[in-house]
């Protein structure tokens, strides 16, 4: 009776030792190419606007977009992070007593190794989305900060027409953005409370801890104030 081939006789993959550095190198090269194309496009725009004599317009537009992006991203990211931290910090600690709670415990064990990374990565990702969406309103922001009186007033309220054409849309943009922040942060906190059993589904109904009720009430009150 002959024995099977030993592990030393088995063929080894040719590229097995090269897989490690190959993927990071490919990512770095891709990032460099994308960065080159991005900055090449910006440099071409700078040359074009400078040739036309409107370089200051190009600079003001891009600086405004960058400032709006940073402010919106920080507000969204910080609010979502605070909501996640509050919900996690107020989690109840006890042993699960139902199949649903036992399943949640398994989810918690799965998430725990990456929990700290997720609590930072999720707010950052949502902040990038919010900043990108808000920066598209750069024209409305510039109009608001550079508005001049129209010279005629509304006969009903005595307000200059500029208020309705510029100020009111800008305020609507701010309120709409803050409503999005409150909703996203509230949903993030609600899911965290549920995951860590601050909100539980029981036979008698839905149980919510005191911390979860306060958290939901604050988010709901902020939403209603913004709506008003």
Coordinates of C-alpha atoms in Angstrom, one line a residue:
X1 CA 0.0 0.0 0.0
X2 CA 1.6 3.3 -1.1
X3 CA 1.0 6.5 0.7
X4 CA -0.2 9.7 -1.1
X5 CA 2.1 12.4 -2.1
X6 CA 3.7 14.4 0.7
X7 CA 3.2 18.1 1.2
X8 CA 6.7 18.7 -0.1
X9 CA 5.9 17.0 -3.4
X10 CA 2.8 19.2 -4.0
X11 CA 3.2 22.0 -6.5
X12 CA 3.2 25.4 -5.1
X13 CA 1.5 28.4 -6.7
X14 CA 4.0 30.4 -8.8
X15 CA 2.7 33.8 -7.6
X16 CA 2.0 32.8 -4.1
X17 CA 4.8 34.9 -2.6
X18 CA 4.0 37.9 -4.8
X19 CA 0.4 38.3 -3.8
X20 CA 1.2 40.2 -0.7
X21 CA 3.0 43.2 -2.1
X22 CA 1.2 43.1 -5.5
X23 CA -2.2 44.3 -4.2
X24 CA -1.0 47.2 -2.1
X25 CA 1.3 48.3 -5.0
X26 CA -1.7 48.2 -7.3
X27 CA -3.8 50.3 -4.9
X28 CA -1.0 52.8 -4.6
X29 CA -0.5 53.1 -8.3
X30 CA -4.3 53.5 -8.9
X31 CA -4.4 56.2 -6.2
X32 CA -1.5 58.0 -7.8
X33 CA -3.1 57.9 -11.3
X34 CA -6.4 59.1 -9.9
X35 CA -4.7 61.9 -8.1
X36 CA -2.7 62.9 -11.2
X37 CA -5.8 63.1 -13.3
X38 CA -7.7 65.1 -10.6
X39 CA -5.0 67.7 -10.2
X40 CA -4.3 67.8 -13.9
X41 CA -8.0 68.7 -14.4
X42 CA -7.8 71.4 -11.8
X43 CA -4.6 72.8 -13.3
X44 CA -6.2 73.0 -16.7
X45 CA -9.2 74.9 -15.3
X46 CA -6.8 77.3 -13.5
X47 CA -5.0 78.0 -16.8
X48 CA -8.3 78.5 -18.6
X49 CA -9.9 80.9 -16.1
X50 CA -6.6 82.8 -15.8
X51 CA -6.5 83.2 -19.6
X52 CA -10.0 84.6 -19.6
X53 CA -9.2 86.9 -16.6
X54 CA -11.6 85.2 -14.2
X55 CA -9.2 83.3 -12.0
X56 CA -10.6 85.0 -8.9
X57 CA -14.0 83.6 -9.8
X58 CA -12.7 80.1 -10.1
X59 CA -10.8 80.4 -6.8
X60 CA -13.8 81.8 -4.9
X61 CA -16.0 79.0 -6.2
X62 CA -13.7 76.2 -5.2
X63 CA -12.8 77.8 -1.8
X64 CA -16.5 78.2 -1.0
X65 CA -17.2 74.6 -2.0
X66 CA -14.3 73.3 0.1
X67 CA -15.4 75.4 3.1
X68 CA -19.0 74.2 2.8
X69 CA -17.8 70.6 2.5
X70 CA -15.7 70.8 5.6
X71 CA -18.4 72.5 7.7
X72 CA -21.2 70.1 6.6
X73 CA -19.0 67.0 7.0
X74 CA -17.9 68.0 10.5
X75 CA -21.5 68.8 11.6
X76 CA -22.9 65.5 10.2
X77 CA -20.0 63.4 11.4
X78 CA -19.8 64.9 14.9
X79 CA -23.5 64.6 15.4
X80 CA -23.7 61.0 14.2
X81 CA -20.6 60.1 16.3
X82 CA -22.1 61.7 19.4
X83 CA -25.4 59.8 18.9
X84 CA -23.6 56.5 18.5
X85 CA -21.4 57.1 21.6
X86 CA -24.4 58.2 23.7
X87 CA -26.4 55.1 22.7
X88 CA -23.5 52.7 23.2
X89 CA -22.5 54.3 26.6
X90 CA -26.1 54.0 27.9
X91 CA -26.5 50.3 26.9
X92 CA -28.0 48.0 29.6
X93 CA -25.8 45.2 30.8
X94 CA -27.5 41.9 31.5
X95 CA -27.8 38.3 30.1
X96 CA -30.2 37.7 27.2
X97 CA -33.4 35.9 28.1
X98 CA -35.0 35.3 24.7
X99 CA -34.0 33.9 21.3
X100 CA -34.2 37.4 19.8
X101 CA -31.9 38.8 22.4
X102 CA -29.6 35.8 22.0
X103 CA -29.3 36.5 18.3
X104 CA -28.5 40.2 19.1
X105 CA -25.7 39.0 21.4
X106 CA -24.2 37.0 18.5
X107 CA -24.4 40.2 16.4
X108 CA -22.7 42.1 19.1
X109 CA -19.9 39.5 19.3
X110 CA -19.5 39.8 15.5
X111 CA -19.3 43.5 15.5
X112 CA -17.2 44.0 18.7
X113 CA -13.8 43.4 17.0
X114 CA -14.5 46.3 14.5
X115 CA -16.8 48.4 16.8
X116 CA -14.3 51.2 17.4
X117 CA -13.4 51.4 13.8
X118 CA -17.1 51.4 12.8
X119 CA -17.9 54.1 15.3
X120 CA -15.4 56.3 13.6
X121 CA -15.7 55.1 10.0
X122 CA -19.5 55.4 9.8
X123 CA -19.6 59.1 10.9
X124 CA -16.7 59.9 8.6
X125 CA -18.5 58.2 5.6
X126 CA -21.8 59.9 6.3
X127 CA -19.9 63.2 6.8
X128 CA -18.3 62.9 3.3
X129 CA -21.7 62.2 1.8
X130 CA -23.3 65.2 3.6
X131 CA -20.4 67.5 2.7
X132 CA -20.5 66.5 -1.0
X133 CA -24.3 67.1 -1.1
X134 CA -24.0 70.5 0.7
X135 CA -21.1 71.8 -1.4
X136 CA -23.3 71.7 -4.5
X137 CA -25.2 74.6 -3.0
X138 CA -22.2 76.9 -3.2
X139 CA -24.1 79.4 -5.4
X140 CA -26.8 79.9 -2.8
X141 CA -24.2 80.5 -0.1
X142 CA -22.3 83.0 -2.1
X143 CA -25.5 84.8 -3.1
X144 CA -26.5 85.1 0.6
X145 CA -23.2 86.5 1.8
X146 CA -22.9 88.9 -1.2
X147 CA -26.5 90.1 -1.5
X148 CA -27.4 93.7 -1.9
X149 CA -30.8 95.3 -1.4
X150 CA -33.2 95.1 -4.3
X151 CA -34.6 98.5 -3.6
X152 CA -38.2 97.6 -3.2
X153 CA -40.1 96.1 -0.3
X154 CA -43.0 93.7 0.1
X155 CA -46.1 95.7 0.9
X156 CA -47.4 93.0 3.2
X157 CA -44.4 92.4 5.5
X158 CA -42.2 95.4 4.6
X159 CA -39.3 93.1 3.7
X160 CA -36.9 93.8 0.8
X161 CA -37.5 91.5 -2.2
X162 CA -33.9 90.2 -1.7
X163 CA -35.2 88.3 1.4
X164 CA -37.5 86.2 -0.7
X165 CA -35.0 85.7 -3.6
X166 CA -31.9 85.0 -1.6
X167 CA -32.2 84.9 2.2
X168 CA -35.3 82.6 2.3
X169 CA -33.8 79.9 0.0
X170 CA -30.6 80.0 2.0
X171 CA -32.5 79.5 5.3
X172 CA -34.4 76.7 3.6
X173 CA -31.1 75.0 2.7
X174 CA -29.8 75.3 6.3
X175 CA -33.0 73.9 7.8
X176 CA -33.1 71.1 5.3
X177 CA -29.5 70.2 6.0
X178 CA -30.1 70.2 9.8
X179 CA -33.2 68.1 9.4
X180 CA -31.1 65.5 7.5
X181 CA -28.5 65.6 10.3
X182 CA -31.1 65.0 13.0
X183 CA -32.8 62.2 11.1
X184 CA -29.5 60.4 10.2
X185 CA -28.1 60.8 13.8
X186 CA -31.4 59.7 15.3
X187 CA -31.6 56.6 13.2
X188 CA -28.0 55.7 14.0
X189 CA -28.8 56.1 17.7
X190 CA -32.0 54.1 17.4
X191 CA -30.2 51.2 15.7
X192 CA -27.5 51.2 18.3
X193 CA -30.0 51.1 21.2
X194 CA -31.7 48.2 19.5
X195 CA -28.5 46.3 18.9
X196 CA -27.4 46.7 22.5
X197 CA -30.9 45.9 23.9
X198 CA -31.8 49.4 25.0
X199 CA -34.9 48.8 22.8
X200 CA -36.2 45.2 23.1
X201 CA -39.1 43.3 21.6
X202 CA -40.9 41.4 24.3
X203 CA -44.1 39.5 24.5
X204 CA -45.9 42.4 26.2
X205 CA -44.7 44.8 23.5
X206 CA -41.7 47.1 22.9
X207 CA -39.5 47.9 25.9
X208 CA -37.3 50.9 25.9
X209 CA -34.7 51.9 28.5
X210 CA -34.8 55.3 30.1
X211 CA -31.7 56.4 28.2
X212 CA -33.3 55.3 24.9
X213 CA -36.5 57.2 25.6
X214 CA -34.5 60.3 26.4
X215 CA -32.4 59.9 23.3
X216 CA -35.4 59.5 21.0
X217 CA -37.3 62.4 22.7
X218 CA -34.4 64.7 22.1
X219 CA -34.0 63.8 18.5
X220 CA -37.8 64.1 18.0
X221 CA -37.9 67.5 19.7
X222 CA -35.0 68.7 17.5
X223 CA -36.8 67.5 14.4
X224 CA -40.1 69.2 15.3
X225 CA -38.3 72.4 16.1
X226 CA -36.7 72.4 12.7
X227 CA -40.0 71.6 11.1
X228 CA -41.6 74.6 12.9

